[in-house]
mmCIF file of C-alpha atoms in Angstrom:
data_model
loop_
_atom_site.group_PDB
_atom_site.id
_atom_site.type_symbol
_atom_site.label_atom_id
_atom_site.label_comp_id
_atom_site.label_asym_id
_atom_site.label_seq_id
_atom_site.Cartn_x
_atom_site.Cartn_y
_atom_site.Cartn_z
ATOM 1 C CA SER A 23 122.432 131.746 147.436
ATOM 2 C CA GLN A 24 123.830 134.876 145.564
ATOM 3 C CA GLN A 25 127.396 134.060 144.485
ATOM 4 C CA GLY A 26 128.328 136.354 141.922
ATOM 5 C CA GLU A 27 129.711 140.007 142.613
ATOM 6 C CA GLU A 28 129.791 142.564 140.105
ATOM 7 C CA ASP A 29 131.600 145.909 139.463
ATOM 8 C CA PRO A 30 131.004 148.769 139.104
ATOM 9 C CA GLN A 31 127.822 148.679 141.114
ATOM 10 C CA ALA A 32 126.847 151.590 139.228
ATOM 11 C CA LEU A 33 128.014 153.203 135.503
ATOM 12 C CA SER A 34 127.195 156.358 134.230
ATOM 13 C CA ILE A 35 128.448 156.700 130.487
ATOM 14 C CA GLN A 36 127.629 159.171 127.310
ATOM 15 C CA GLU A 37 125.648 157.769 124.752
ATOM 16 C CA GLY A 38 127.895 156.118 122.152
ATOM 17 C CA GLU A 39 130.647 155.104 124.870
ATOM 18 C CA ASN A 40 131.579 151.220 125.859
ATOM 19 C CA ALA A 41 130.140 149.989 129.121
ATOM 20 C CA THR A 42 131.832 147.272 131.094
ATOM 21 C CA MET A 43 131.170 145.579 133.549
ATOM 22 C CA ASN A 44 132.720 142.368 135.221
ATOM 23 C CA CYS A 45 131.686 139.482 137.186
ATOM 24 C CA SER A 46 132.970 137.091 139.692
ATOM 25 C CA TYR A 47 131.788 134.036 141.111
ATOM 26 C CA LYS A 48 132.920 131.527 143.751
ATOM 27 C CA THR A 49 132.306 128.109 142.186
ATOM 28 C CA SER A 50 132.703 125.737 139.569
ATOM 29 C CA ILE A 51 130.214 126.670 136.587
ATOM 30 C CA ASN A 52 127.960 124.766 133.449
ATOM 31 C CA ASN A 53 127.719 128.107 132.116
ATOM 32 C CA LEU A 54 127.235 132.149 133.212
ATOM 33 C CA GLN A 55 124.395 134.311 131.792
ATOM 34 C CA TRP A 56 123.968 137.740 131.247
ATOM 35 C CA TYR A 57 120.438 139.674 131.580
ATOM 36 C CA ARG A 58 119.203 142.949 131.726
ATOM 37 C CA GLN A 59 116.266 144.408 133.573
ATOM 38 C CA ASN A 60 114.575 147.700 133.169
ATOM 39 C CA SER A 61 113.457 149.286 136.303
ATOM 40 C CA GLY A 62 110.259 147.740 138.064
ATOM 41 C CA ARG A 63 110.172 144.963 135.194
ATOM 42 C CA GLY A 64 111.471 141.161 134.632
ATOM 43 C CA LEU A 65 114.807 139.990 133.347
ATOM 44 C CA VAL A 66 115.762 139.897 129.603
ATOM 45 C CA HIS A 67 117.945 137.315 128.427
ATOM 46 C CA LEU A 68 120.995 138.820 126.839
ATOM 47 C CA ILE A 69 123.863 136.176 126.589
ATOM 48 C CA LEU A 70 124.498 132.604 127.644
ATOM 49 C CA ILE A 71 128.432 131.263 127.529
ATOM 50 C CA ARG A 72 129.248 127.985 128.599
ATOM 51 C CA SER A 73 132.105 126.696 131.158
ATOM 52 C CA ASN A 74 134.589 125.548 127.738
ATOM 53 C CA GLU A 75 133.877 128.905 125.969
ATOM 54 C CA ARG A 76 135.824 132.036 126.248
ATOM 55 C CA GLU A 77 134.294 134.743 124.018
ATOM 56 C CA LYS A 78 130.924 135.254 122.730
ATOM 57 C CA HIS A 79 129.423 138.034 120.812
ATOM 58 C CA SER A 80 125.759 139.040 119.992
ATOM 59 C CA GLY A 81 124.923 142.364 118.678
ATOM 60 C CA ARG A 82 126.633 145.087 120.613
ATOM 61 C CA LEU A 83 127.243 143.023 123.436
ATOM 62 C CA ARG A 84 130.819 141.006 123.728
ATOM 63 C CA VAL A 85 131.040 138.167 126.661
ATOM 64 C CA THR A 86 134.141 136.810 128.170
ATOM 65 C CA LEU A 87 134.516 133.935 130.437
ATOM 66 C CA ASP A 88 137.600 133.524 132.108
ATOM 67 C CA THR A 89 137.257 130.244 134.278
ATOM 68 C CA SER A 90 140.608 130.203 135.970
ATOM 69 C CA LYS A 91 140.095 133.613 137.799
ATOM 70 C CA LYS A 92 136.464 132.895 137.861
ATOM 71 C CA SER A 93 135.296 135.950 136.589
ATOM 72 C CA SER A 94 133.156 137.428 133.074
ATOM 73 C CA SER A 95 132.989 140.644 131.709
ATOM 74 C CA LEU A 96 129.927 142.081 129.393
ATOM 75 C CA LEU A 97 130.908 144.829 126.863
ATOM 76 C CA ILE A 98 128.147 147.041 125.673
ATOM 77 C CA THR A 99 129.837 149.060 122.739
ATOM 78 C CA ALA A 100 127.954 152.218 121.085
ATOM 79 C CA SER A 101 125.729 152.883 123.982
ATOM 80 C CA ARG A 102 122.475 153.932 123.657
ATOM 81 C CA ALA A 103 119.802 155.325 125.990
ATOM 82 C CA ALA A 104 118.039 152.447 125.776
ATOM 83 C CA ASP A 105 120.581 150.644 127.263
ATOM 84 C CA THR A 106 120.138 152.325 130.948
ATOM 85 C CA ALA A 107 119.228 149.554 132.836
ATOM 86 C CA SER A 108 120.363 147.098 135.452
ATOM 87 C CA TYR A 109 122.667 144.448 134.381
ATOM 88 C CA PHE A 110 123.234 140.776 136.137
ATOM 89 C CA CYS A 111 124.875 138.140 135.534
ATOM 90 C CA ALA A 112 123.995 135.023 136.708
ATOM 91 C CA THR A 113 125.839 131.524 137.118
ATOM 92 C CA ASP A 114 124.179 128.522 136.606
ATOM 93 C CA ARG A 115 126.435 124.681 138.041
ATOM 94 C CA GLY A 116 124.627 122.456 135.413
ATOM 95 C CA ASP A 117 121.188 121.602 137.908
ATOM 96 C CA TYR A 118 119.521 124.650 136.336
ATOM 97 C CA LYS A 119 119.669 126.636 139.253
ATOM 98 C CA LEU A 120 120.420 129.915 138.988
ATOM 99 C CA SER A 121 122.740 132.218 141.111
ATOM 100 C CA PHE A 122 122.372 136.188 140.268
ATOM 101 C CA GLY A 123 125.183 138.593 141.212
ATOM 102 C CA ALA A 124 124.359 142.058 142.648
ATOM 103 C CA GLY A 125 124.187 143.681 139.404
ATOM 104 C CA THR A 126 125.615 146.899 137.791
ATOM 105 C CA THR A 127 123.132 150.029 136.993
ATOM 106 C CA VAL A 128 124.215 151.222 133.834
ATOM 107 C CA THR A 129 123.009 155.050 132.758
ATOM 108 C CA VAL A 130 123.294 156.091 129.737
ATOM 109 C CA ARG A 131 123.216 159.910 129.064
ATOM 110 C CA ALA A 132 121.857 161.500 125.593
ATOM 111 C CA GLY B 12 108.201 133.118 121.206
ATOM 112 C CA ALA B 13 108.947 131.681 125.362
ATOM 113 C CA VAL B 14 106.724 134.425 126.567
ATOM 114 C CA VAL B 15 106.184 134.295 130.152
ATOM 115 C CA SER B 16 103.527 136.151 131.841
ATOM 116 C CA GLN B 17 102.589 136.787 135.816
ATOM 117 C CA HIS B 18 99.408 137.872 137.310
ATOM 118 C CA PRO B 19 98.671 139.993 139.398
ATOM 119 C CA SER B 20 101.583 142.405 138.079
ATOM 120 C CA TRP B 21 100.840 144.200 141.472
ATOM 121 C CA VAL B 22 98.823 143.264 144.497
ATOM 122 C CA ILE B 23 98.271 145.420 147.893
ATOM 123 C CA CYS B 24 96.631 143.169 150.675
ATOM 124 C CA LYS B 25 96.413 143.568 154.694
ATOM 125 C CA SER B 26 98.598 141.717 157.247
ATOM 126 C CA GLY B 27 97.321 138.162 157.286
ATOM 127 C CA THR B 28 95.873 137.600 154.473
ATOM 128 C CA SER B 29 96.893 134.850 151.768
ATOM 129 C CA VAL B 30 97.773 135.891 148.204
ATOM 130 C CA LYS B 31 98.309 133.819 145.151
ATOM 131 C CA ILE B 32 100.594 134.454 142.211
ATOM 132 C CA GLU B 33 100.390 133.048 138.849
ATOM 133 C CA CYS B 34 102.852 132.156 135.996
ATOM 134 C CA ARG B 35 102.136 130.912 133.075
ATOM 135 C CA SER B 36 103.890 129.932 130.038
ATOM 136 C CA LEU B 37 102.116 131.005 127.182
ATOM 137 C CA ASP B 38 103.770 129.340 124.060
ATOM 138 C CA PHE B 39 105.720 126.601 125.133
ATOM 139 C CA GLN B 40 105.631 124.229 127.901
ATOM 140 C CA ALA B 41 107.762 124.550 130.698
ATOM 141 C CA THR B 42 109.367 121.454 132.424
ATOM 142 C CA THR B 43 110.448 123.447 135.574
ATOM 143 C CA MET B 44 109.745 127.035 137.019
ATOM 144 C CA PHE B 45 111.814 128.698 139.202
ATOM 145 C CA TRP B 46 110.485 131.743 141.751
ATOM 146 C CA TYR B 47 112.509 134.169 142.809
ATOM 147 C CA ARG B 48 112.161 137.739 145.188
ATOM 148 C CA GLN B 49 113.853 140.781 144.850
ATOM 149 C CA PHE B 50 114.009 143.749 147.291
ATOM 150 C CA PRO B 51 114.512 147.275 146.102
ATOM 151 C CA LYS B 52 117.702 148.001 144.623
ATOM 152 C CA GLN B 53 119.072 144.468 145.077
ATOM 153 C CA SER B 54 119.349 141.292 143.298
ATOM 154 C CA LEU B 55 116.994 138.418 142.659
ATOM 155 C CA MET B 56 116.949 135.165 144.787
ATOM 156 C CA LEU B 57 116.009 131.917 143.962
ATOM 157 C CA MET B 58 113.283 130.721 146.369
ATOM 158 C CA ALA B 59 112.168 127.070 145.128
ATOM 159 C CA THR B 60 112.356 125.124 142.066
ATOM 160 C CA SER B 61 109.041 123.902 140.680
ATOM 161 C CA ASN B 62 108.608 120.499 138.103
ATOM 162 C CA GLU B 63 104.842 120.169 136.976
ATOM 163 C CA GLY B 64 103.474 116.941 139.254
ATOM 164 C CA SER B 65 106.069 116.941 141.794
ATOM 165 C CA LYS B 66 106.556 118.666 144.923
ATOM 166 C CA ALA B 67 108.774 122.286 144.960
ATOM 167 C CA THR B 68 112.194 122.063 145.826
ATOM 168 C CA TYR B 69 112.655 124.924 148.260
ATOM 169 C CA GLU B 70 116.313 127.016 149.079
ATOM 170 C CA GLN B 71 117.694 127.073 152.235
ATOM 171 C CA GLY B 72 116.022 129.764 154.620
ATOM 172 C CA VAL B 73 112.731 129.856 152.717
ATOM 173 C CA GLU B 74 109.551 128.952 154.564
ATOM 174 C CA LYS B 75 107.957 125.879 152.534
ATOM 175 C CA ASP B 76 104.492 126.293 154.567
ATOM 176 C CA LYS B 77 104.483 130.311 153.890
ATOM 177 C CA PHE B 78 105.599 129.964 150.377
ATOM 178 C CA LEU B 79 103.188 127.201 148.896
ATOM 179 C CA ILE B 80 104.033 126.274 145.305
ATOM 180 C CA ASN B 81 102.090 124.786 142.917
ATOM 181 C CA HIS B 82 102.798 123.455 139.514
ATOM 182 C CA ALA B 83 99.390 122.225 138.086
ATOM 183 C CA SER B 84 100.391 121.960 134.426
ATOM 184 C CA LEU B 85 103.282 122.413 131.983
ATOM 185 C CA THR B 86 102.246 126.130 131.335
ATOM 186 C CA LEU B 87 101.010 126.901 135.075
ATOM 187 C CA SER B 88 103.008 127.319 138.461
ATOM 188 C CA THR B 89 101.266 129.267 141.293
ATOM 189 C CA LEU B 90 103.006 130.909 144.560
ATOM 190 C CA THR B 91 100.715 131.615 147.474
ATOM 191 C CA VAL B 92 101.777 133.707 150.071
ATOM 192 C CA THR B 93 100.055 132.603 153.331
ATOM 193 C CA SER B 94 99.469 134.599 156.269
ATOM 194 C CA ALA B 95 101.603 137.572 154.418
ATOM 195 C CA HIS B 96 103.018 140.251 156.676
ATOM 196 C CA PRO B 97 104.900 143.460 155.932
ATOM 197 C CA GLU B 98 108.401 141.951 155.363
ATOM 198 C CA ASP B 99 106.886 139.895 152.810
ATOM 199 C CA SER B 100 106.351 143.074 150.465
ATOM 200 C CA SER B 101 108.587 142.260 147.674
ATOM 201 C CA PHE B 102 108.913 141.951 144.018
ATOM 202 C CA TYR B 103 108.506 138.243 143.069
ATOM 203 C CA ILE B 104 109.588 137.096 139.504
ATOM 204 C CA CYS B 105 109.175 133.790 137.845
ATOM 205 C CA SER B 106 110.746 132.150 135.313
ATOM 206 C CA ALA B 107 110.626 128.909 133.146
ATOM 207 C CA ARG B 108 113.105 126.567 131.258
ATOM 208 C CA ASN B 109 111.982 125.097 128.125
ATOM 209 C CA GLY B 110 112.978 121.401 127.899
ATOM 210 C CA ASN B 111 116.829 120.732 127.859
ATOM 211 C CA SER B 112 117.912 124.545 127.591
ATOM 212 C CA TYR B 113 119.726 126.536 130.225
ATOM 213 C CA GLU B 114 118.228 129.599 128.995
ATOM 214 C CA GLN B 115 115.044 130.936 131.484
ATOM 215 C CA TYR B 116 112.551 133.075 130.527
ATOM 216 C CA PHE B 117 111.360 135.755 132.779
ATOM 217 C CA GLY B 118 108.127 136.982 133.751
ATOM 218 C CA PRO B 119 107.146 140.469 134.235
ATOM 219 C CA GLY B 120 107.190 140.391 138.047
ATOM 220 C CA THR B 121 104.787 140.765 140.825
ATOM 221 C CA ARG B 122 105.189 143.740 143.268
ATOM 222 C CA LEU B 123 103.634 142.446 146.439
ATOM 223 C CA THR B 124 102.615 145.485 149.324
ATOM 224 C CA VAL B 125 101.462 143.850 152.527
ATOM 225 C CA THR B 126 99.838 147.052 155.088
#
């Protein structure tokens, strides 16, 4: 079942700007993962943050996790046209089954 | 490394026929494979979890007799949509887990259109 809610649903930014999207979930988790999906394609794993971690970085990506608020955020810094895609958060309760959020569609304008 | 392939990438079939979709882990042994479906502009919904050599575990609301899953080896899982109907038209995506990692590697997806 789907337990993540993401906002905004869509985001349009200028190249070079930062993009921030949020994810909220309902149950306790073991880890939370962020994925990117280009139109009509499979998913690419971006970053995994465990429930005992608060922040994680990977290149231009920064993910935060607040388990008390059951929320996470993904920040993409210095966006590029190639970052145009849909971004999904997915929670894992520890049974390896992922429950995906609704996704945020990001458009980066050149 | 950690590449997952799916075949076919797209398929069109007539209502009432069955369609088989293959999911392969190309460079690792997948202890577990997962099948998802995604409707246009929507999120992924987990359909079933597949472990090599054992029966698949289906999520609530997914008909196991309609969506047959066979995990024949550590590198291959198949999803067969039996007696397909237009409402089964969707994007089917598989993923595979490597060992004890929580990270899943996704295939490129298969677009099924039932006419």
